[in-house]
Amino acid sequence: MVVTGAGLEGVVAAESEICFIDGEAGILSYRGFDIHTLAEHSTFEEVIYLLWHGRLPNRTELNELKGKLVGNRSLPQPVIEFLRSVPRSPPMDVLRTAVSMLSLHDPLAQDNSAEANARKAGKLMAQTAAIVTTFDRLRTGKEIIPGDPSLSFAANFLYTLTGKRPDDLMERTFDIALTLHADHELNASTFAGRVIAATLSDIYSAVTGAIGALKGPLHGAANEQVIRMLLKADGNVQKAVGMVHDMLERKIKVPGFGHRVYRTEDPRATHLRRFSEEIGRRTGHLDLYLASSEVEKTIKSEKRLNPNVDFYSASTYYSLGIPVDLFTPIFAVSRMAGWTAHILEQYQNNRLIRPRADYTGEPVGRRWIPIEER
Amino acid sequence: MVVTGAGLEGVVAAESEICFIDGEAGILSYRGFDIHTLAEHSTFEEVIYLLWHGRLPNRTELNELKGKLVGNRSLPQPVIEFLRSVPRSPPMDVLRTAVSMLSLHDPLAQDNSAEANARKAGKLMAQTAAIVTTFDRLRTGKEIIPGDPSLSFAANFLYTLTGKRPDDLMERTFDIALTLHADHELNASTFAGRVIAATLSDIYSAVTGAIGALKGPLHGAANEQVIRMLLKADGNVQKAVGMVHDMLERKIKVPGFGHRVYRTEDPRATHLRRFSEEIGRRTGHLDLYLASSEVEKTIKSEKRLNPNVDFYSASTYYSLGIPVDLFTPIFAVSRMAGWTAHILEQYQNNRLIRPRADYTGEPVGRRWIPIEER
């Protein structure tokens, strides 16, 4: 048996053509395209296509994909009724349940052919977004807004969430944020999805498990923890730095810093830092950026840790007017692109993922003790 | 980086005190107790306690656990209404969704303390069983049967499913079947559950993911495939053997044979083979045992593969009067004991489970191509 460190750190669990990370050099690329290239040129729809197909779409292919994302947006009525019935529940629990429920209303749910799975991936991209926006509209007593086919995925999301069409800066910021969160190799949620898919279970089972993993504070929930910290400091620089010093003294992990893979700056943070400033200035939340910036300096000098994807996405999403408890669900909306790409790849060349445990328990062969003698 | 074979075969992913398997010697033990010892002496309730606490319960502790399993059996009304609304849906999809939904009605759902998690594990044991039996009662237009506190977990399950109190042989057979399926180290569903829990996500997220993994035909769904094969042969020995020969010729995997870990007889199959015969004789389904037995001989001589846990559990469950599409959900009811034990263990000494991929895709640094030129 191959004995490794805890948490499978540095252990190769699968071959993949999707995502490359060099944690020492701070390189992240999807299908060979550097994340900086994609952030500069690509739309999220192009990234979805790229992750699924390994190449950029031509105009016809892109329009077809956009049509699918719009066409699949409407939710089965029982899912809407479910969302209506749980207005005070934690959004990640609601999302996990609603996505699981989608399979009950999909005639292709049990069809594990490549064609059916590609179609289901398309539905999941559209419907996960619709679940998040529909849930928020319902819980705030507002009308559900049908998507606008003329809008991009990013603009449509913000529009159906807030009821307002975003301006160009807001749309472009959110679009790039979706791209930056779209995939990250065998992160815990994607890996959970691949473990589930590798039993040849269906794609709904796999992404439902992935959503459950993303919910954890050591994974997707960190962005929500970051903004709660910044808001607790009222976006005040001195207060924020003081809070962080206090956390360091009490050996509490400061959310949004450090990463299992990166030993240098997370290339996604580079972009999100800029957005946090730009969009913060635009919407009157520059204080959150300034506080974030000082917190970053403090953690860098005292702990030598770099901000990860969650740190500046927190203030960026807040400045975009997104409710705090939707930050992690929105992470799920973007990562759905990567989850589905990895699950489709897993099916293509499948092997059951079944490691072993190092047994550290009682010696085997314990004698039975009758209950009276226990 | 540590490069390993596909599917993490033979790779140690965690330390664990719960389950030991020696695949060469055919040894399986829970917390140091050999599975044969447990099959001879233990009840499923004792096994649940053992998996959670590492030792056998005394009379008081056992009674307390039994009280909890009965006390937690009733389902939140919205979960019952959901079960009522999907009578024709695949039971594993329904179970996955219903278990995910339970968290929305549990005030402790977001409390990740050890005490809260222990309580949630108790609820999950009881309510998973209740979901399966309630769903079947509702979809067949029958009254929901409240549990009988005087019955064991096994007898209560059969009673609330069928409306008939099982005789001693049926109860004991089902009880031992639950014990045999209760845990199996880092099988794919348990591993999926630990990957999810290791983000410090909640126990409902982790078991929901595990249910999704168990659904796969390379994992829990195999028992259902076995019985469908036997029924297709009308329990006829010649027909069954002919079908299997045909599958072998067409290189189709015969369900219920071979295992990632065992190189000799799966010790669970030893017991289930006997039950298949005993209970088959009692309930008039000996033909299924006889057909199974010949299929076993055929696969052994032609493929040198041994039956695994799924092969004889299929005819055993069928002879117990359990509907075929509940075989995998019942596997989930038993494995919930192991899932929750592993998830609690993961929380106790947690590290994020985050492996790496071996990148085999396009060279990094692809140049952006404007859409007009694609």
PDB file of N, CA and C in Angstrom, chain A residues 83-89 135 138-139:
ATOM      1  N   LEU A  83     -38.779  25.793  -2.849  1.00  0.00           N
ATOM      2  CA  LEU A  83     -38.026  27.011  -2.518  1.00  0.00           C
ATOM      3  C   LEU A  83     -38.903  28.007  -1.755  1.00  0.00           C
ATOM      4  N   ARG A  84     -40.176  28.070  -2.136  1.00  0.00           N
ATOM      5  CA  ARG A  84     -41.113  28.975  -1.476  1.00  0.00           C
ATOM      6  C   ARG A  84     -41.349  28.564  -0.027  1.00  0.00           C
ATOM      7  N   SER A  85     -41.199  27.256   0.232  1.00  0.00           N
ATOM      8  CA  SER A  85     -41.596  26.733   1.545  1.00  0.00           C
ATOM      9  C   SER A  85     -40.505  26.865   2.614  1.00  0.00           C
ATOM     10  N   VAL A  86     -39.293  27.267   2.222  1.00  0.00           N
ATOM     11  CA  VAL A  86     -38.186  27.277   3.198  1.00  0.00           C
ATOM     12  C   VAL A  86     -37.466  28.627   3.213  1.00  0.00           C
ATOM     13  N   PRO A  87     -38.236  29.726   3.404  1.00  0.00           N
ATOM     14  CA  PRO A  87     -37.625  31.060   3.248  1.00  0.00           C
ATOM     15  C   PRO A  87     -36.533  31.377   4.260  1.00  0.00           C
ATOM     16  N   ARG A  88     -36.548  30.723   5.395  1.00  0.00           N
ATOM     17  CA  ARG A  88     -35.556  31.068   6.413  1.00  0.00           C
ATOM     18  C   ARG A  88     -34.438  30.044   6.527  1.00  0.00           C
ATOM     19  N   SER A  89     -34.386  29.107   5.608  1.00  0.00           N
ATOM     20  CA  SER A  89     -33.365  28.054   5.707  1.00  0.00           C
ATOM     21  C   SER A  89     -32.042  28.518   5.100  1.00  0.00           C
ATOM     22  N   PHE A 135     -34.868  31.492  -5.175  1.00  0.00           N
ATOM     23  CA  PHE A 135     -34.957  31.377  -3.714  1.00  0.00           C
ATOM     24  C   PHE A 135     -34.895  32.755  -3.061  1.00  0.00           C
ATOM     25  N   LEU A 138     -38.110  34.781  -3.659  1.00  0.00           N
ATOM     26  CA  LEU A 138     -39.236  34.269  -2.888  1.00  0.00           C
ATOM     27  C   LEU A 138     -39.098  34.607  -1.408  1.00  0.00           C
ATOM     28  N   ARG A 139     -37.898  34.453  -0.873  1.00  0.00           N
ATOM     29  CA  ARG A 139     -37.749  34.661   0.574  1.00  0.00           C
ATOM     30  C   ARG A 139     -37.857  36.136   0.936  1.00  0.00           C
TER      31      ARG A 139
END
